[in-house]
PDB file of N, CA, C and O in Angstrom:
ATOM      1  N   MET A   1     189.649  30.392  32.544  1.00  0.00           N
ATOM      2  CA  MET A   1     189.162  30.523  31.182  1.00  0.00           C
ATOM      3  C   MET A   1     188.815  29.129  30.656  1.00  0.00           C
ATOM      4  O   MET A   1     189.639  28.227  30.682  1.00  0.00           O
ATOM      5  N   ASN A   2     187.628  28.977  30.187  1.00  0.00           N
ATOM      6  CA  ASN A   2     187.183  27.703  29.655  1.00  0.00           C
ATOM      7  C   ASN A   2     187.588  27.617  28.185  1.00  0.00           C
ATOM      8  O   ASN A   2     187.076  28.340  27.337  1.00  0.00           O
ATOM      9  N   ILE A   3     188.528  26.721  27.879  1.00  0.00           N
ATOM     10  CA  ILE A   3     189.076  26.630  26.524  1.00  0.00           C
ATOM     11  C   ILE A   3     188.007  26.171  25.537  1.00  0.00           C
ATOM     12  O   ILE A   3     187.983  26.616  24.392  1.00  0.00           O
ATOM     13  N   ALA A   4     187.103  25.307  25.942  1.00  0.00           N
ATOM     14  CA  ALA A   4     186.064  24.808  25.045  1.00  0.00           C
ATOM     15  C   ALA A   4     185.187  25.938  24.515  1.00  0.00           C
ATOM     16  O   ALA A   4     184.744  25.901  23.372  1.00  0.00           O
ATOM     17  N   LYS A   5     184.940  26.960  25.317  1.00  0.00           N
ATOM     18  CA  LYS A   5     184.124  28.085  24.880  1.00  0.00           C
ATOM     19  C   LYS A   5     184.856  28.951  23.858  1.00  0.00           C
ATOM     20  O   LYS A   5     184.235  29.605  23.030  1.00  0.00           O
ATOM     21  N   HIS A   6     186.182  28.955  23.905  1.00  0.00           N
ATOM     22  CA  HIS A   6     186.955  29.872  23.079  1.00  0.00           C
ATOM     23  C   HIS A   6     187.724  29.160  21.958  1.00  0.00           C
ATOM     24  O   HIS A   6     188.661  29.727  21.404  1.00  0.00           O
ATOM     25  N   MET A   7     187.325  27.952  21.593  1.00  0.00           N
ATOM     26  CA  MET A   7     188.037  27.214  20.550  1.00  0.00           C
ATOM     27  C   MET A   7     187.951  27.911  19.201  1.00  0.00           C
ATOM     28  O   MET A   7     188.909  27.911  18.435  1.00  0.00           O
ATOM     29  N   GLU A   8     186.827  28.522  18.883  1.00  0.00           N
ATOM     30  CA  GLU A   8     186.693  29.228  17.609  1.00  0.00           C
ATOM     31  C   GLU A   8     187.663  30.403  17.550  1.00  0.00           C
ATOM     32  O   GLU A   8     188.330  30.628  16.536  1.00  0.00           O
ATOM     33  N   THR A   9     187.788  31.132  18.631  1.00  0.00           N
ATOM     34  CA  THR A   9     188.703  32.273  18.673  1.00  0.00           C
ATOM     35  C   THR A   9     190.148  31.799  18.569  1.00  0.00           C
ATOM     36  O   THR A   9     190.952  32.407  17.850  1.00  0.00           O
ATOM     37  N   ILE A  10     190.467  30.708  19.239  1.00  0.00           N
ATOM     38  CA  ILE A  10     191.822  30.158  19.173  1.00  0.00           C
ATOM     39  C   ILE A  10     192.129  29.699  17.753  1.00  0.00           C
ATOM     40  O   ILE A  10     193.208  29.952  17.215  1.00  0.00           O
ATOM     41  N   PHE A  11     191.169  29.053  17.106  1.00  0.00           N
ATOM     42  CA  PHE A  11     191.359  28.591  15.732  1.00  0.00           C
ATOM     43  C   PHE A  11     191.567  29.770  14.792  1.00  0.00           C
ATOM     44  O   PHE A  11     192.480  29.755  13.959  1.00  0.00           O
ATOM     45  N   LEU A  12     190.733  30.789  14.890  1.00  0.00           N
ATOM     46  CA  LEU A  12     190.861  31.946  14.010  1.00  0.00           C
ATOM     47  C   LEU A  12     192.187  32.678  14.239  1.00  0.00           C
ATOM     48  O   LEU A  12     192.832  33.130  13.287  1.00  0.00           O
ATOM     49  N   ALA A  13     192.605  32.787  15.486  1.00  0.00           N
ATOM     50  CA  ALA A  13     193.879  33.439  15.774  1.00  0.00           C
ATOM     51  C   ALA A  13     195.038  32.641  15.185  1.00  0.00           C
ATOM     52  O   ALA A  13     195.975  33.219  14.613  1.00  0.00           O
ATOM     53  N   SER A  14     194.979  31.317  15.277  1.00  0.00           N
ATOM     54  CA  SER A  14     196.050  30.500  14.712  1.00  0.00           C
ATOM     55  C   SER A  14     196.054  30.583  13.188  1.00  0.00           C
ATOM     56  O   SER A  14     197.123  30.608  12.574  1.00  0.00           O
ATOM     57  N   VAL A  15     194.886  30.660  12.550  1.00  0.00           N
ATOM     58  CA  VAL A  15     194.817  30.809  11.094  1.00  0.00           C
ATOM     59  C   VAL A  15     195.420  32.141  10.671  1.00  0.00           C
ATOM     60  O   VAL A  15     196.159  32.220   9.691  1.00  0.00           O
ATOM     61  N   VAL A  16     195.134  33.199  11.417  1.00  0.00           N
ATOM     62  CA  VAL A  16     195.696  34.507  11.100  1.00  0.00           C
ATOM     63  C   VAL A  16     197.214  34.495  11.245  1.00  0.00           C
ATOM     64  O   VAL A  16     197.945  35.018  10.396  1.00  0.00           O
ATOM     65  N   ILE A  17     197.717  33.864  12.289  1.00  0.00           N
ATOM     66  CA  ILE A  17     199.168  33.798  12.503  1.00  0.00           C
ATOM     67  C   ILE A  17     199.837  32.982  11.410  1.00  0.00           C
ATOM     68  O   ILE A  17     200.872  33.384  10.859  1.00  0.00           O
ATOM     69  N   VAL A  18     199.263  31.843  11.055  1.00  0.00           N
ATOM     70  CA  VAL A  18     199.834  31.007   9.998  1.00  0.00           C
ATOM     71  C   VAL A  18     199.798  31.737   8.665  1.00  0.00           C
ATOM     72  O   VAL A  18     200.761  31.701   7.893  1.00  0.00           O
ATOM     73  N   GLY A  19     198.703  32.417   8.372  1.00  0.00           N
ATOM     74  CA  GLY A  19     198.613  33.178   7.121  1.00  0.00           C
ATOM     75  C   GLY A  19     199.640  34.292   7.054  1.00  0.00           C
ATOM     76  O   GLY A  19     200.274  34.509   6.017  1.00  0.00           O
ATOM     77  N   ALA A  20     199.825  35.003   8.150  1.00  0.00           N
ATOM     78  CA  ALA A  20     200.795  36.097   8.165  1.00  0.00           C
ATOM     79  C   ALA A  20     202.216  35.581   8.009  1.00  0.00           C
ATOM     80  O   ALA A  20     203.017  36.165   7.257  1.00  0.00           O
ATOM     81  N   THR A  21     202.541  34.485   8.670  1.00  0.00           N
ATOM     82  CA  THR A  21     203.904  33.958   8.541  1.00  0.00           C
ATOM     83  C   THR A  21     204.156  33.370   7.160  1.00  0.00           C
ATOM     84  O   THR A  21     205.258  33.486   6.631  1.00  0.00           O
ATOM     85  N   SER A  22     203.137  32.759   6.546  1.00  0.00           N
ATOM     86  CA  SER A  22     203.344  32.219   5.201  1.00  0.00           C
ATOM     87  C   SER A  22     203.525  33.338   4.192  1.00  0.00           C
ATOM     88  O   SER A  22     204.351  33.237   3.283  1.00  0.00           O
ATOM     89  N   MET A  23     202.793  34.431   4.337  1.00  0.00           N
ATOM     90  CA  MET A  23     202.976  35.572   3.430  1.00  0.00           C
ATOM     91  C   MET A  23     204.337  36.211   3.654  1.00  0.00           C
ATOM     92  O   MET A  23     204.996  36.634   2.704  1.00  0.00           O
ATOM     93  N   ALA A  24     204.766  36.296   4.892  1.00  0.00           N
ATOM     94  CA  ALA A  24     206.066  36.899   5.180  1.00  0.00           C
ATOM     95  C   ALA A  24     207.192  36.039   4.631  1.00  0.00           C
ATOM     96  O   ALA A  24     208.151  36.563   4.055  1.00  0.00           O
ATOM     97  N   SER A  25     207.085  34.720   4.779  1.00  0.00           N
ATOM     98  CA  SER A  25     208.144  33.861   4.260  1.00  0.00           C
ATOM     99  C   SER A  25     208.132  33.832   2.735  1.00  0.00           C
ATOM    100  O   SER A  25     209.181  33.715   2.110  1.00  0.00           O
ATOM    101  N   ALA A  26     206.966  33.964   2.103  1.00  0.00           N
ATOM    102  CA  ALA A  26     206.900  34.019   0.645  1.00  0.00           C
ATOM    103  C   ALA A  26     207.529  35.308   0.137  1.00  0.00           C
ATOM    104  O   ALA A  26     208.205  35.319  -0.896  1.00  0.00           O
ATOM    105  N   ALA A  27     207.338  36.402   0.848  1.00  0.00           N
ATOM    106  CA  ALA A  27     207.935  37.671   0.438  1.00  0.00           C
ATOM    107  C   ALA A  27     209.445  37.619   0.573  1.00  0.00           C
ATOM    108  O   ALA A  27     210.171  38.147  -0.264  1.00  0.00           O
ATOM    109  N   VAL A  28     209.945  36.968   1.599  1.00  0.00           N
ATOM    110  CA  VAL A  28     211.394  36.861   1.782  1.00  0.00           C
ATOM    111  C   VAL A  28     211.991  36.010   0.671  1.00  0.00           C
ATOM    112  O   VAL A  28     213.045  36.341   0.132  1.00  0.00           O
ATOM    113  N   ALA A  29     211.329  34.923   0.299  1.00  0.00           N
ATOM    114  CA  ALA A  29     211.845  34.057  -0.759  1.00  0.00           C
ATOM    115  C   ALA A  29     211.846  34.785  -2.101  1.00  0.00           C
ATOM    116  O   ALA A  29     212.732  34.577  -2.924  1.00  0.00           O
ATOM    117  N   ARG A  30     210.871  35.646  -2.339  1.00  0.00           N
ATOM    118  CA  ARG A  30     210.778  36.348  -3.603  1.00  0.00           C
ATOM    119  C   ARG A  30     211.880  37.398  -3.731  1.00  0.00           C
ATOM    120  O   ARG A  30     212.468  37.561  -4.785  1.00  0.00           O
ATOM    121  N   ILE A  31     212.167  38.125  -2.647  1.00  0.00           N
ATOM    122  CA  ILE A  31     213.171  39.179  -2.726  1.00  0.00           C
ATOM    123  C   ILE A  31     214.526  38.725  -2.208  1.00  0.00           C
ATOM    124  O   ILE A  31     215.482  39.477  -2.238  1.00  0.00           O
ATOM    125  N   GLY A  32     214.599  37.485  -1.753  1.00  0.00           N
ATOM    126  CA  GLY A  32     215.847  36.957  -1.195  1.00  0.00           C
ATOM    127  C   GLY A  32     216.833  36.612  -2.292  1.00  0.00           C
ATOM    128  O   GLY A  32     216.713  37.004  -3.451  1.00  0.00           O
ATOM    129  N   HIS A  33     217.830  35.867  -1.924  1.00  0.00           N
ATOM    130  CA  HIS A  33     218.878  35.486  -2.856  1.00  0.00           C
ATOM    131  C   HIS A  33     218.374  34.446  -3.842  1.00  0.00           C
ATOM    132  O   HIS A  33     217.571  33.600  -3.512  1.00  0.00           O
ATOM    133  N   ALA A  34     218.898  34.545  -5.054  1.00  0.00           N
ATOM    134  CA  ALA A  34     218.558  33.545  -6.058  1.00  0.00           C
ATOM    135  C   ALA A  34     219.342  32.269  -5.763  1.00  0.00           C
ATOM    136  O   ALA A  34     220.355  32.281  -5.077  1.00  0.00           O
ATOM    137  N   ALA A  35     218.859  31.177  -6.292  1.00  0.00           N
ATOM    138  CA  ALA A  35     219.532  29.898  -6.085  1.00  0.00           C
ATOM    139  C   ALA A  35     220.899  29.932  -6.771  1.00  0.00           C
ATOM    140  O   ALA A  35     221.021  30.448  -7.879  1.00  0.00           O
ATOM    141  N   PRO A  36     221.917  29.414  -6.118  1.00  0.00           N
ATOM    142  CA  PRO A  36     223.243  29.433  -6.738  1.00  0.00           C
ATOM    143  C   PRO A  36     223.309  28.508  -7.943  1.00  0.00           C
ATOM    144  O   PRO A  36     222.579  27.525  -8.029  1.00  0.00           O
ATOM    145  N   GLU A  37     224.171  28.852  -8.864  1.00  0.00           N
ATOM    146  CA  GLU A  37     224.333  28.031 -10.058  1.00  0.00           C
ATOM    147  C   GLU A  37     224.966  26.698  -9.663  1.00  0.00           C
ATOM    148  O   GLU A  37     225.890  26.666  -8.847  1.00  0.00           O
ATOM    149  N   PRO A  38     224.493  25.587 -10.230  1.00  0.00           N
ATOM    150  CA  PRO A  38     225.088  24.300  -9.886  1.00  0.00           C
ATOM    151  C   PRO A  38     226.513  24.205 -10.421  1.00  0.00           C
ATOM    152  O   PRO A  38     226.822  24.716 -11.504  1.00  0.00           O
ATOM    153  N   LYS A  39     227.394  23.590  -9.663  1.00  0.00           N
ATOM    154  CA  LYS A  39     228.780  23.427 -10.077  1.00  0.00           C
ATOM    155  C   LYS A  39     228.943  22.068 -10.744  1.00  0.00           C
ATOM    156  O   LYS A  39     228.425  21.070 -10.266  1.00  0.00           O
ATOM    157  N   VAL A  40     229.660  22.055 -11.832  1.00  0.00           N
ATOM    158  CA  VAL A  40     229.896  20.822 -12.563  1.00  0.00           C
ATOM    159  C   VAL A  40     231.270  20.304 -12.166  1.00  0.00           C
ATOM    160  O   VAL A  40     232.276  20.993 -12.326  1.00  0.00           O
ATOM    161  N   TYR A  41     231.307  19.101 -11.613  1.00  0.00           N
ATOM    162  CA  TYR A  41     232.563  18.527 -11.174  1.00  0.00           C
ATOM    163  C   TYR A  41     233.111  17.501 -12.159  1.00  0.00           C
ATOM    164  O   TYR A  41     234.275  17.199 -12.148  1.00  0.00           O
ATOM    165  N   ALA A  42     232.257  16.943 -12.989  1.00  0.00           N
ATOM    166  CA  ALA A  42     232.705  15.946 -13.953  1.00  0.00           C
ATOM    167  C   ALA A  42     232.701  16.586 -15.334  1.00  0.00           C
ATOM    168  O   ALA A  42     231.741  17.239 -15.724  1.00  0.00           O
ATOM    169  N   VAL A  43     233.782  16.407 -16.044  1.00  0.00           N
ATOM    170  CA  VAL A  43     233.894  16.971 -17.386  1.00  0.00           C
ATOM    171  C   VAL A  43     234.061  15.818 -18.363  1.00  0.00           C
ATOM    172  O   VAL A  43     234.937  14.970 -18.184  1.00  0.00           O
ATOM    173  N   ALA A  44     233.220  15.793 -19.383  1.00  0.00           N
ATOM    174  CA  ALA A  44     233.309  14.740 -20.382  1.00  0.00           C
ATOM    175  C   ALA A  44     234.377  15.114 -21.400  1.00  0.00           C
ATOM    176  O   ALA A  44     234.388  16.222 -21.931  1.00  0.00           O
ATOM    177  N   VAL A  45     235.283  14.207 -21.647  1.00  0.00           N
ATOM    178  CA  VAL A  45     236.333  14.427 -22.632  1.00  0.00           C
ATOM    179  C   VAL A  45     236.087  13.466 -23.780  1.00  0.00           C
ATOM    180  O   VAL A  45     235.902  12.257 -23.574  1.00  0.00           O
ATOM    181  N   GLU A  46     236.091  13.997 -24.981  1.00  0.00           N
ATOM    182  CA  GLU A  46     235.808  13.157 -26.133  1.00  0.00           C
ATOM    183  C   GLU A  46     236.925  12.142 -26.321  1.00  0.00           C
ATOM    184  O   GLU A  46     238.104  12.475 -26.269  1.00  0.00           O
ATOM    185  N   GLY A  47     236.571  10.906 -26.502  1.00  0.00           N
ATOM    186  CA  GLY A  47     237.541   9.843 -26.714  1.00  0.00           C
ATOM    187  C   GLY A  47     238.009   9.188 -25.432  1.00  0.00           C
ATOM    188  O   GLY A  47     238.742   8.208 -25.480  1.00  0.00           O
ATOM    189  N   ALA A  48     237.625   9.704 -24.277  1.00  0.00           N
ATOM    190  CA  ALA A  48     238.041   9.112 -23.011  1.00  0.00           C
ATOM    191  C   ALA A  48     237.184   7.880 -22.730  1.00  0.00           C
ATOM    192  O   ALA A  48     236.008   7.839 -23.085  1.00  0.00           O
ATOM    193  N   PRO A  49     237.758   6.866 -22.093  1.00  0.00           N
ATOM    194  CA  PRO A  49     236.949   5.671 -21.790  1.00  0.00           C
ATOM    195  C   PRO A  49     235.900   5.979 -20.719  1.00  0.00           C
ATOM    196  O   PRO A  49     236.080   6.861 -19.893  1.00  0.00           O
ATOM    197  N   MET A  50     234.793   5.245 -20.773  1.00  0.00           N
ATOM    198  CA  MET A  50     233.714   5.443 -19.820  1.00  0.00           C
ATOM    199  C   MET A  50     234.146   4.945 -18.444  1.00  0.00           C
ATOM    200  O   MET A  50     234.784   3.905 -18.329  1.00  0.00           O
ATOM    201  N   ALA A  51     233.804   5.690 -17.408  1.00  0.00           N
ATOM    202  CA  ALA A  51     234.124   5.277 -16.042  1.00  0.00           C
ATOM    203  C   ALA A  51     233.242   4.102 -15.660  1.00  0.00           C
ATOM    204  O   ALA A  51     232.031   4.133 -15.862  1.00  0.00           O
ATOM    205  N   VAL A  52     233.855   3.073 -15.101  1.00  0.00           N
ATOM    206  CA  VAL A  52     233.132   1.872 -14.713  1.00  0.00           C
ATOM    207  C   VAL A  52     233.379   1.624 -13.234  1.00  0.00           C
ATOM    208  O   VAL A  52     234.512   1.690 -12.768  1.00  0.00           O
ATOM    209  N   VAL A  53     232.309   1.339 -12.508  1.00  0.00           N
ATOM    210  CA  VAL A  53     232.402   1.041 -11.079  1.00  0.00           C
ATOM    211  C   VAL A  53     232.063  -0.424 -10.900  1.00  0.00           C
ATOM    212  O   VAL A  53     231.008  -0.887 -11.326  1.00  0.00           O
ATOM    213  N   THR A  54     232.955  -1.152 -10.257  1.00  0.00           N
ATOM    214  CA  THR A  54     232.734  -2.575 -10.004  1.00  0.00           C
ATOM    215  C   THR A  54     232.516  -2.773  -8.517  1.00  0.00           C
ATOM    216  O   THR A  54     233.345  -2.373  -7.704  1.00  0.00           O
ATOM    217  N   VAL A  55     231.395  -3.387  -8.173  1.00  0.00           N
ATOM    218  CA  VAL A  55     231.084  -3.670  -6.776  1.00  0.00           C
ATOM    219  C   VAL A  55     231.344  -5.147  -6.551  1.00  0.00           C
ATOM    220  O   VAL A  55     230.707  -6.001  -7.166  1.00  0.00           O
ATOM    221  N   SER A  56     232.283  -5.440  -5.665  1.00  0.00           N
ATOM    222  CA  SER A  56     232.615  -6.835  -5.399  1.00  0.00           C
ATOM    223  C   SER A  56     232.172  -7.196  -3.983  1.00  0.00           C
ATOM    224  O   SER A  56     232.968  -7.284  -3.072  1.00  0.00           O
ATOM    225  N   ALA A  57     230.885  -7.385  -3.838  1.00  0.00           N
ATOM    226  CA  ALA A  57     230.338  -7.769  -2.542  1.00  0.00           C
ATOM    227  C   ALA A  57     229.314  -8.866  -2.790  1.00  0.00           C
ATOM    228  O   ALA A  57     228.641  -8.901  -3.818  1.00  0.00           O
ATOM    229  N   LYS A  58     229.183  -9.764  -1.830  1.00  0.00           N
ATOM    230  CA  LYS A  58     228.217 -10.840  -2.005  1.00  0.00           C
ATOM    231  C   LYS A  58     226.826 -10.340  -1.622  1.00  0.00           C
ATOM    232  O   LYS A  58     226.668  -9.428  -0.810  1.00  0.00           O
ATOM    233  N   ARG A  59     225.831 -10.918  -2.240  1.00  0.00           N
ATOM    234  CA  ARG A  59     224.449 -10.567  -1.939  1.00  0.00           C
ATOM    235  C   ARG A  59     224.030 -11.224  -0.633  1.00  0.00           C
ATOM    236  O   ARG A  59     224.502 -12.304  -0.292  1.00  0.00           O
ATOM    237  N   LEU A  60     223.108 -10.553   0.062  1.00  0.00           N
ATOM    238  CA  LEU A  60     222.591 -11.128   1.301  1.00  0.00           C
ATOM    239  C   LEU A  60     221.581 -12.221   0.975  1.00  0.00           C
ATOM    240  O   LEU A  60     220.795 -12.100   0.045  1.00  0.00           O
ATOM    241  N   SER A  61     221.601 -13.259   1.778  1.00  0.00           N
ATOM    242  CA  SER A  61     220.593 -14.304   1.618  1.00  0.00           C
ATOM    243  C   SER A  61     219.294 -13.823   2.267  1.00  0.00           C
ATOM    244  O   SER A  61     219.250 -12.820   2.946  1.00  0.00           O
ATOM    245  N   ALA A  62     218.229 -14.568   2.033  1.00  0.00           N
ATOM    246  CA  ALA A  62     216.929 -14.204   2.598  1.00  0.00           C
ATOM    247  C   ALA A  62     216.984 -14.196   4.128  1.00  0.00           C
ATOM    248  O   ALA A  62     216.376 -13.348   4.773  1.00  0.00           O
ATOM    249  N   ALA A  63     217.721 -15.131   4.710  1.00  0.00           N
ATOM    250  CA  ALA A  63     217.817 -15.203   6.164  1.00  0.00           C
ATOM    251  C   ALA A  63     218.582 -13.993   6.704  1.00  0.00           C
ATOM    252  O   ALA A  63     218.228 -13.421   7.743  1.00  0.00           O
ATOM    253  N   GLU A  64     219.631 -13.579   5.994  1.00  0.00           N
ATOM    254  CA  GLU A  64     220.400 -12.411   6.437  1.00  0.00           C
ATOM    255  C   GLU A  64     219.582 -11.133   6.310  1.00  0.00           C
ATOM    256  O   GLU A  64     219.656 -10.250   7.145  1.00  0.00           O
ATOM    257  N   LYS A  65     218.788 -11.038   5.238  1.00  0.00           N
ATOM    258  CA  LYS A  65     217.905  -9.874   5.075  1.00  0.00           C
ATOM    259  C   LYS A  65     216.880  -9.823   6.183  1.00  0.00           C
ATOM    260  O   LYS A  65     216.560  -8.765   6.705  1.00  0.00           O
ATOM    261  N   ALA A  66     216.331 -10.959   6.543  1.00  0.00           N
ATOM    262  CA  ALA A  66     215.317 -11.018   7.602  1.00  0.00           C
ATOM    263  C   ALA A  66     215.916 -10.639   8.952  1.00  0.00           C
ATOM    264  O   ALA A  66     215.240 -10.075   9.809  1.00  0.00           O
ATOM    265  N   ALA A  67     217.206 -10.966   9.143  1.00  0.00           N
ATOM    266  CA  ALA A  67     217.856 -10.647  10.414  1.00  0.00           C
ATOM    267  C   ALA A  67     218.066  -9.142  10.564  1.00  0.00           C
ATOM    268  O   ALA A  67     218.150  -8.630  11.677  1.00  0.00           O
ATOM    269  N   LEU A  68     218.182  -8.449   9.447  1.00  0.00           N
ATOM    270  CA  LEU A  68     218.371  -6.999   9.498  1.00  0.00           C
ATOM    271  C   LEU A  68     217.053  -6.364   9.831  1.00  0.00           C
ATOM    272  O   LEU A  68     216.822  -5.473  10.474  1.00  0.00           O
TER     273      LEU A  68
END
């Protein structure tokens, strides 16, 4: 089978397959499960001090950055 002669047929078949799978996956997403509600792990308490993060590391020099 000469593939060059049948490139149009191969292209059309691949377009049909891609279209069918995209429609099928869109239908599954529409009737599938809804996204779960986000969970809140941090609770703000009135009057509580603000959380502060201190990073105690030295900055890289230009030579060290270049070595990475």
